[in-house]
Coordinates of C-alpha atoms and ligand atoms in Angstrom, one line a residue:
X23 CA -13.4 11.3 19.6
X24 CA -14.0 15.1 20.3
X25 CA -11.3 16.5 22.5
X26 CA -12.3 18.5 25.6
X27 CA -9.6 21.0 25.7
X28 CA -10.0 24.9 24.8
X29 CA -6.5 24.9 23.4
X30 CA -6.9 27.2 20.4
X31 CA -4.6 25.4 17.7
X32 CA -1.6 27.5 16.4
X33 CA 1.0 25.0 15.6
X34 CA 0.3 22.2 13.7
X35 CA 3.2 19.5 12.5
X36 CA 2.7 16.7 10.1
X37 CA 5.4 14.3 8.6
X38 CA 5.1 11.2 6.0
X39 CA 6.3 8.0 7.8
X40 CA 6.4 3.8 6.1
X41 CA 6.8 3.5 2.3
X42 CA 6.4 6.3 0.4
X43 CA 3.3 6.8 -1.9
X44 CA 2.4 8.7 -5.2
X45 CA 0.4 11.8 -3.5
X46 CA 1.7 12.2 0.1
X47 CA 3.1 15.8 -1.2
X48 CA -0.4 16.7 -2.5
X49 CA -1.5 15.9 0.7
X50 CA 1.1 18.0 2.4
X51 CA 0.3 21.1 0.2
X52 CA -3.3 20.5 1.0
X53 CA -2.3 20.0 4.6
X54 CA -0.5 23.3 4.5
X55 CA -2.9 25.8 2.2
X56 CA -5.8 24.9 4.4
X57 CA -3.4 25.5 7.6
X58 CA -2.9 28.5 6.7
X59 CA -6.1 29.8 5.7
X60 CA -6.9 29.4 9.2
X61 CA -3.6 31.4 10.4
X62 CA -2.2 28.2 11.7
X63 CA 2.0 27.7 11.2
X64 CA 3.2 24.3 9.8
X65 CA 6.0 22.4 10.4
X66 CA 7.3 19.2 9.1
X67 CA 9.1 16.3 10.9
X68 CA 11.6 15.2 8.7
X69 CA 12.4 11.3 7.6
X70 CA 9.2 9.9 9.4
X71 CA 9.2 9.6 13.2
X72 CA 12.9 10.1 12.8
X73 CA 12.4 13.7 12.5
X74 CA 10.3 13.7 15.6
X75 CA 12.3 11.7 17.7
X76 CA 15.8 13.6 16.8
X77 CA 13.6 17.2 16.5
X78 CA 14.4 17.7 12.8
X79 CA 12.5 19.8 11.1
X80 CA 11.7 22.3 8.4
X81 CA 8.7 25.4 8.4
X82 CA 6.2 24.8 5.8
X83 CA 4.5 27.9 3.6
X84 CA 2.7 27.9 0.9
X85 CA 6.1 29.0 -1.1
X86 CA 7.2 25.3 0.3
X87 CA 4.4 23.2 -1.4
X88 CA 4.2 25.3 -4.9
X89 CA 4.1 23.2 -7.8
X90 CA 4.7 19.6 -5.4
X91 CA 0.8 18.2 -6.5
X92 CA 2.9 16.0 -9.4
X93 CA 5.8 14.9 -7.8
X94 CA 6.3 11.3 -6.5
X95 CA 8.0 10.4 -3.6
X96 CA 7.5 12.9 -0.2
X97 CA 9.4 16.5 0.3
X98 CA 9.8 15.8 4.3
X99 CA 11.5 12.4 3.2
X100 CA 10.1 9.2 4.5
X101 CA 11.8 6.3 6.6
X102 CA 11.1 3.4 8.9
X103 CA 11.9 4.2 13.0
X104 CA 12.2 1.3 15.1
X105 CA 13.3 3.9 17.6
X106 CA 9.6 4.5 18.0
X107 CA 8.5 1.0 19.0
X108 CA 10.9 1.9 22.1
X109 CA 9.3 3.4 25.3
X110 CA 12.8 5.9 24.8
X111 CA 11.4 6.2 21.2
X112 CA 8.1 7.8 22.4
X113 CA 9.9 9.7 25.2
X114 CA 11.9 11.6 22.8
X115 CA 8.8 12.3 20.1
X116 CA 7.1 13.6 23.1
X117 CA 9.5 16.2 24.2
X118 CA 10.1 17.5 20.8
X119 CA 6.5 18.1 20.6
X120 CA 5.8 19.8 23.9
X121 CA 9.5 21.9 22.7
X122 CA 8.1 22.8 19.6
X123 CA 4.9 24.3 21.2
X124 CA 3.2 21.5 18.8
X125 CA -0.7 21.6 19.3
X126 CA -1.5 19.0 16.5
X127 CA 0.8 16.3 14.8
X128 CA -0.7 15.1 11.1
X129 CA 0.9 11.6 10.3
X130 CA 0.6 10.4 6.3
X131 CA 1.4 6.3 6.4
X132 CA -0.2 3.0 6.8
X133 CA -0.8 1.2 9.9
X134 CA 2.2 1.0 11.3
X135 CA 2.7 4.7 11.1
X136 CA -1.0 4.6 12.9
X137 CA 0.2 2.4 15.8
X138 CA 2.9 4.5 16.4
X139 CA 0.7 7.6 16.8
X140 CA -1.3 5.3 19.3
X141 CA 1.7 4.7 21.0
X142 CA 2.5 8.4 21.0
X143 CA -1.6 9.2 22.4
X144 CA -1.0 8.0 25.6
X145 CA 1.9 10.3 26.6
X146 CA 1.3 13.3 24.4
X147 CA -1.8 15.5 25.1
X148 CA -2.1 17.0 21.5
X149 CA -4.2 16.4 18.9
X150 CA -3.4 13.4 16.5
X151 CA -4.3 12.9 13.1
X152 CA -3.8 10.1 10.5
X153 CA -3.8 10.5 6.7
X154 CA -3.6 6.9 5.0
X155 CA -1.1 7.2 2.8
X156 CA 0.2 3.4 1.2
X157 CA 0.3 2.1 -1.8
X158 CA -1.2 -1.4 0.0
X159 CA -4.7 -0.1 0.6
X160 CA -4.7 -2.2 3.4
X161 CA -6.2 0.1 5.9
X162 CA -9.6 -0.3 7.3
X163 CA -12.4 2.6 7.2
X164 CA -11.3 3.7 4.1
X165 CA -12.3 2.5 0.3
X166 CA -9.0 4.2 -0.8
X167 CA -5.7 5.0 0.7
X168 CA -3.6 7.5 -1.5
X169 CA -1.2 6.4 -3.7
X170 CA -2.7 2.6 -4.6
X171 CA -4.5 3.8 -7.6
X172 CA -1.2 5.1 -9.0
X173 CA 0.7 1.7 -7.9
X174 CA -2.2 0.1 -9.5
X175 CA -2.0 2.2 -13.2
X176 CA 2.1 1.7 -13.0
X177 CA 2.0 -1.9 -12.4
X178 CA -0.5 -2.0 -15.8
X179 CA 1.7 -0.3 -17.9
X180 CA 4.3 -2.5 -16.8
X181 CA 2.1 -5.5 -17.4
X182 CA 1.4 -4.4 -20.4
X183 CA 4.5 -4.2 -22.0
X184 CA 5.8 -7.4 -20.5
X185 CA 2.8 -9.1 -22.6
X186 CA 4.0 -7.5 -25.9
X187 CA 7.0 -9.2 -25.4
X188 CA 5.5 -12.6 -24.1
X189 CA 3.1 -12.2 -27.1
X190 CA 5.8 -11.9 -29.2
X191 CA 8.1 -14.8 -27.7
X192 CA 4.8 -17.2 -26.8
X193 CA 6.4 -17.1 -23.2
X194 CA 4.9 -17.3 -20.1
X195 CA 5.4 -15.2 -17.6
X196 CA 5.4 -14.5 -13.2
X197 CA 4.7 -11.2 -12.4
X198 CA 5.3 -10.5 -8.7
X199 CA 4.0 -7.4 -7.4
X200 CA 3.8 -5.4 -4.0
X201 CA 1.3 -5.3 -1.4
X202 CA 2.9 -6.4 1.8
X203 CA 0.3 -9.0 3.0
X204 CA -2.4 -7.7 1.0
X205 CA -3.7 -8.9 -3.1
X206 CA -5.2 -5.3 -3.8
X207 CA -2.4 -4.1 -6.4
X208 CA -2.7 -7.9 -7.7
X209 CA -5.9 -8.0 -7.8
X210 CA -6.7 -5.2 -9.7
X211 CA -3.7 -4.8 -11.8
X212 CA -4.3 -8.4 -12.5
X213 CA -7.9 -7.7 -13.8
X214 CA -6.9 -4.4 -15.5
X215 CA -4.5 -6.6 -17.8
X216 CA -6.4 -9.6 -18.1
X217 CA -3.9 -11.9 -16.6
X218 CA -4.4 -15.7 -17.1
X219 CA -3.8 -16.3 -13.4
X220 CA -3.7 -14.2 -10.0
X221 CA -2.1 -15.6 -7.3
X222 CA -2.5 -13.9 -4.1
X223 CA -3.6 -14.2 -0.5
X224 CA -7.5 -13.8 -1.2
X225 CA -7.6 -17.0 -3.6
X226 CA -4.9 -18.9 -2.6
X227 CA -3.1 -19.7 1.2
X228 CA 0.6 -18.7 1.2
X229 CA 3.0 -21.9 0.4
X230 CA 6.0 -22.3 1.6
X231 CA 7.9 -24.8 -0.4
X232 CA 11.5 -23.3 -0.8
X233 CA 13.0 -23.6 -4.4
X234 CA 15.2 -26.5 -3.0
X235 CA 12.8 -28.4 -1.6
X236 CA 10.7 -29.7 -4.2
X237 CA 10.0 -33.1 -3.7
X238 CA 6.7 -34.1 -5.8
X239 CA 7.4 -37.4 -6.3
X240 CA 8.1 -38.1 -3.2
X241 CA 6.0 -36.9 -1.4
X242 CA 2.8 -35.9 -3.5
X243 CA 0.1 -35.5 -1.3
X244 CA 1.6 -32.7 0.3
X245 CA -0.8 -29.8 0.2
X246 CA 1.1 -27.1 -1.1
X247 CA 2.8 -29.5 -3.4
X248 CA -0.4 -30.4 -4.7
X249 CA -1.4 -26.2 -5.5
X250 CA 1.9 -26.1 -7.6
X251 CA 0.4 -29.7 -9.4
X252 CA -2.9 -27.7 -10.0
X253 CA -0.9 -24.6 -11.3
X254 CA 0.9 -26.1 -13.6
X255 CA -1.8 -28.5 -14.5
X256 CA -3.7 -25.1 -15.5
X257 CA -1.2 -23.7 -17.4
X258 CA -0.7 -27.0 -19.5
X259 CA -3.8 -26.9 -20.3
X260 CA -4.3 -23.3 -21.2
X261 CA -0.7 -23.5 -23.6
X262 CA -2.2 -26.7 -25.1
X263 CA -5.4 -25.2 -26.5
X264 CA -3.4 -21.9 -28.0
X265 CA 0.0 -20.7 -28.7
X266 CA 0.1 -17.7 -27.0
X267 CA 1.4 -15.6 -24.1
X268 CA 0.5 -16.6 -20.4
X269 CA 0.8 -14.4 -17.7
X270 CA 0.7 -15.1 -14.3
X271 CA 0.3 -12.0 -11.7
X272 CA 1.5 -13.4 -7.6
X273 CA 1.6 -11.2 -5.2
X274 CA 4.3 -11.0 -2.7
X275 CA 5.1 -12.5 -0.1
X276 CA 2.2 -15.2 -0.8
X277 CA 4.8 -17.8 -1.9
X278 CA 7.8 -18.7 -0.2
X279 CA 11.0 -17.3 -2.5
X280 CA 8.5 -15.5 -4.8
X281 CA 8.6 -15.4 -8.3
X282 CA 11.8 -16.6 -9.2
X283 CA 11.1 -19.5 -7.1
X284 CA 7.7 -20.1 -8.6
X285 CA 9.0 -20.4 -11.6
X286 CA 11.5 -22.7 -10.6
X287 CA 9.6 -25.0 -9.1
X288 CA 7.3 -25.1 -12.1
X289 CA 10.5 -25.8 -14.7
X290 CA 11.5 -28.4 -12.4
X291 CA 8.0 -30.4 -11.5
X292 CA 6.4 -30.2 -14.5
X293 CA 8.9 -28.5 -17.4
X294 CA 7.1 -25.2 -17.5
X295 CA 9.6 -22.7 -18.7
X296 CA 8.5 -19.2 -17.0
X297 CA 10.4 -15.7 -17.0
X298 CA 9.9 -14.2 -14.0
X299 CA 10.0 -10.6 -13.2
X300 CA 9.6 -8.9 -10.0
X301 CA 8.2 -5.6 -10.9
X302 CA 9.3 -4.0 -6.9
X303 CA 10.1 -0.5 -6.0
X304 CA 9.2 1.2 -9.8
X305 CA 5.1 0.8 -8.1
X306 CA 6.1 3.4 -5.5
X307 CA 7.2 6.1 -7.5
X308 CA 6.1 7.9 -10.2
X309 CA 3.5 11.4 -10.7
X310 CA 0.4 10.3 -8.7
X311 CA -2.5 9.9 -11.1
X312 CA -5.3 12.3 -10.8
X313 CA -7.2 9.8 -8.5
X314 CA -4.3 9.9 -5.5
X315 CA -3.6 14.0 -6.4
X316 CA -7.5 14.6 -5.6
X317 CA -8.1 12.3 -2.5
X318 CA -5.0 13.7 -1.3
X319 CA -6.2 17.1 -1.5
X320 CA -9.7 15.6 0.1
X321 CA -8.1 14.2 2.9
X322 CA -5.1 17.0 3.7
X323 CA -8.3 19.5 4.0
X324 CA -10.4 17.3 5.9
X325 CA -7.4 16.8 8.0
X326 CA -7.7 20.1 9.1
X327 CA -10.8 20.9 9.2
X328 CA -11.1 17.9 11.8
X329 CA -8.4 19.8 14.2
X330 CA -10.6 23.0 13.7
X331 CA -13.2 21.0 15.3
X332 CA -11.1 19.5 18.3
X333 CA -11.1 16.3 16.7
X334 CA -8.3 13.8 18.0
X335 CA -6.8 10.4 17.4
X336 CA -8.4 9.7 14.0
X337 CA -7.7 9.0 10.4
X338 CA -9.5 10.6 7.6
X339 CA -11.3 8.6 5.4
X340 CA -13.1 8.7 2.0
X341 CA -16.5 6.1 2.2
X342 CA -18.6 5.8 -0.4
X343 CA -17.1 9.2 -1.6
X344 CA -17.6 11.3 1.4
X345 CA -14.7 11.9 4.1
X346 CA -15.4 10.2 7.1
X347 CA -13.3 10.3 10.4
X348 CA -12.7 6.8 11.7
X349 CA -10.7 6.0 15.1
X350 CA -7.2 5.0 14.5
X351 CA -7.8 2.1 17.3
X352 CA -10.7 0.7 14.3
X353 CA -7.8 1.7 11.4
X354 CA -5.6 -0.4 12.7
X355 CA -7.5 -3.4 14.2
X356 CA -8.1 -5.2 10.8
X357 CA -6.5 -5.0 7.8
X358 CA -8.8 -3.9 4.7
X359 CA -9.4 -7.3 2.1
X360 CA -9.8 -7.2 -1.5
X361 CA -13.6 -7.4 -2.2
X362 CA -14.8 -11.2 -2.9
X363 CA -17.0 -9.3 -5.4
X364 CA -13.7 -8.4 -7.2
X365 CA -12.0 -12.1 -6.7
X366 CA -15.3 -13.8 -8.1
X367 CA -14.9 -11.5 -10.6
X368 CA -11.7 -12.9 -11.6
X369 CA -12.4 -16.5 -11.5
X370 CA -15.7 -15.9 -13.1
X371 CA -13.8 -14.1 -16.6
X372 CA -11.3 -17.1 -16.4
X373 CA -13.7 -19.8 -16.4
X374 CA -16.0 -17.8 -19.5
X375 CA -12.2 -17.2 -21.3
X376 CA -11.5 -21.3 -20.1
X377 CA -14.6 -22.2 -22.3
X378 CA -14.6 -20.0 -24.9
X379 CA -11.2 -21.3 -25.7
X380 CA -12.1 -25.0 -25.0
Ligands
ATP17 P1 3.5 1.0 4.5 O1 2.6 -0.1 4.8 O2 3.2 1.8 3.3 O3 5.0 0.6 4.5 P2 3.4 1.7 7.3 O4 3.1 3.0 8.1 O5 2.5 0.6 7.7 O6 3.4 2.1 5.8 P3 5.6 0.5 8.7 O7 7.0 0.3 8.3 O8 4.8 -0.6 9.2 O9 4.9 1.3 7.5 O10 5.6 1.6 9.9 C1 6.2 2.9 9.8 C2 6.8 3.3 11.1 O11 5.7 3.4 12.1 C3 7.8 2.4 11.7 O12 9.1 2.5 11.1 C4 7.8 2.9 13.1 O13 8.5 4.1 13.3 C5 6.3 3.2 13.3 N1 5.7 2.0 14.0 C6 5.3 0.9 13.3 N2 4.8 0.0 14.2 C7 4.9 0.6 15.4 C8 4.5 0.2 16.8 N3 4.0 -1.0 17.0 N4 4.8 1.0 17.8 C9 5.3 2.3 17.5 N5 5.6 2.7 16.3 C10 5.4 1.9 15.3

């Protein structure tokens, strides 16, 4: 991973690229304060590899990334670019970076954003850097990516109001929350809030009933037909033995409609009435907590400090609580799991709470 080029860096360029997360500008001000303590010049690429492709972008000093640290959301903008799955796509990238005298690029995203700098290594001669930057925490080689652990602490304050109400009302309710194909935000928020159920891709296989196909009767030893049975079989049981809120946190994508189908399907199969409420695009946003403004800060040093040493096509990474440089072909190959430590955790509190109740 060490580059064998004398090329004395000058010109670095970094942009934020995939969903935006709670900390990407704390990385950029890190990104750019330790840039130019070395006398390097910044620029960033504007609206992901947009910017890159179409050669938009802005100089970054230190005046630039005053007082960002607490702001949500990313400075340089932040958009999906199917242009750069294109072979044109990479074309274009590459030419605006040899135009722009561009001796590093710094990419903040998730693995996408990763591929497409892989994608970019084989015509571009630079050095290439990746910051993990997704609420998800779905990235390999890293124990955190920045911005989950404020996705994580907004989804529990939103938990946590939606149990005074179904405290209040003795309702149940289906909490869907983001994570792309990934139960970490579930897991933990879950946890954190000492939901009665988590439903999410580590302890339970997506189903794909749709909310108009529910045929128990008919056809009851379907598999995924008999999960919904056990589900609501569970919550029966839990309502019978207490009068008191239930709430049940799914992650998305893990069944087929979601919440609003889940809940559906319960009403109509076994007369569960559920609220459900899709928490969605409020877990992006938001002041990054102090957790996401200080790995941020971690990794937009190490970022440079890695081109300082000739370093090329790899993420930062925080292990164990030490930065780490990890290949972006390794980031990318497998998607990081929720511990089993953490879902035997879960199932282990709701059998003791099962008991204690019984
Ligand atoms: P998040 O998971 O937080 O949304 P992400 O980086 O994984 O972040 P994606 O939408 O998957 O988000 O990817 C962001 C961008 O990366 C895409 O819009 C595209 O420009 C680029 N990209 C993704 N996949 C590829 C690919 N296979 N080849 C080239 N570029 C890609």
């Amino acid at each position: 991973m060490k580059k064998n080029t004398n090329i004395q860096v000058k010109r670095i360029a970094i942009l934020t690229s995939g969903g935006d997360a709670p900390g990407m500008n704390a990385a950029i001000r890190a990104v750019v304060i330790a840039a130019k303590h070395h006398q390097m010049s910044v620029i960033g690429f504007c609206a992901g590899f947009n910017g890159l492709i179409d050669d938009v972008s802005r100089p970054l000093n230190i005046n630039d990334v005053t007082h960002i640290i607490h702001k949500g959301g990313t400075i340089l903008k932040s958009a999906r670019c199917p242009a750069m799955k294109t072979p044109l796509g990479i074309a274009q990238a590459t030419s605006t970076l040899l135009k722009e005298k561009i001796d590093a690029l710094i990419v903040i995203g998730g693995d996408g954003s990763f591929t497409g700098l892989i994608a970019l290594e084989k015509q571009w001669s630079g050095q290439i850097i990746g910051i993990p930057g997704t609420i998800d925490n779905d990235i390999d080689g890293t124990d955190f990516t920045i911005g989950f652990s404020t996705a994580v602490n907004t989804a529990i304050e939103a938990i946590d109001k939606i149990r005074d109400t179904a405290e209040a009302f003795e309702r149940i309710f289906i909490v869907e929350l983001m994570g792309r194909h990934s139960g970490h935000i579930a897991f933990n928020a879950g946890i954190a809030c000492a939901a009665e159920q988590i439903i999410s891709f580590e302890n339970f296989s997506p189903v794909k009933l749709s909310p108009d196909n529910i045929s128990l009767e008919k056809n009851s030893s379907d598999n995924e037909t008999d999960k919904l049975k056990i589900l609501a079989k569970e919550i029966k049981q839990a309502q019978a033995n207490r009068h008191a809120s239930y709430i049940i946190v799914i992650a998305e994508n893990v069944w087929q409609g979601g919440a609003p189908a889940l809940a559906q399907q319960l009403q109509k199969i076994a007369d569960i009435d559920c609220t459900p409420c899709i928490l969605g695009h409020i877990q992006r946003g938001g002041s990054p907590v102090a957790k996401d403004r200080i790995l941020a800060t971690k990794m937009g040093v190490a970022a440079i400090q890695a081109i300082m040493a000739e370093k090329t096509n790899i993420m930062i990474a925080e292990h164990n609580n030490a930065i780490a440089h990890v290949a972006l072909a390794i980031a990318i190959m497998h998607q990081q799991g929720v511990s089993e430590s953490l879902v035997q955790a879960q199932e282990n509190i709701l059998a003791l709470t099962a008991q204690h109740i019984g």
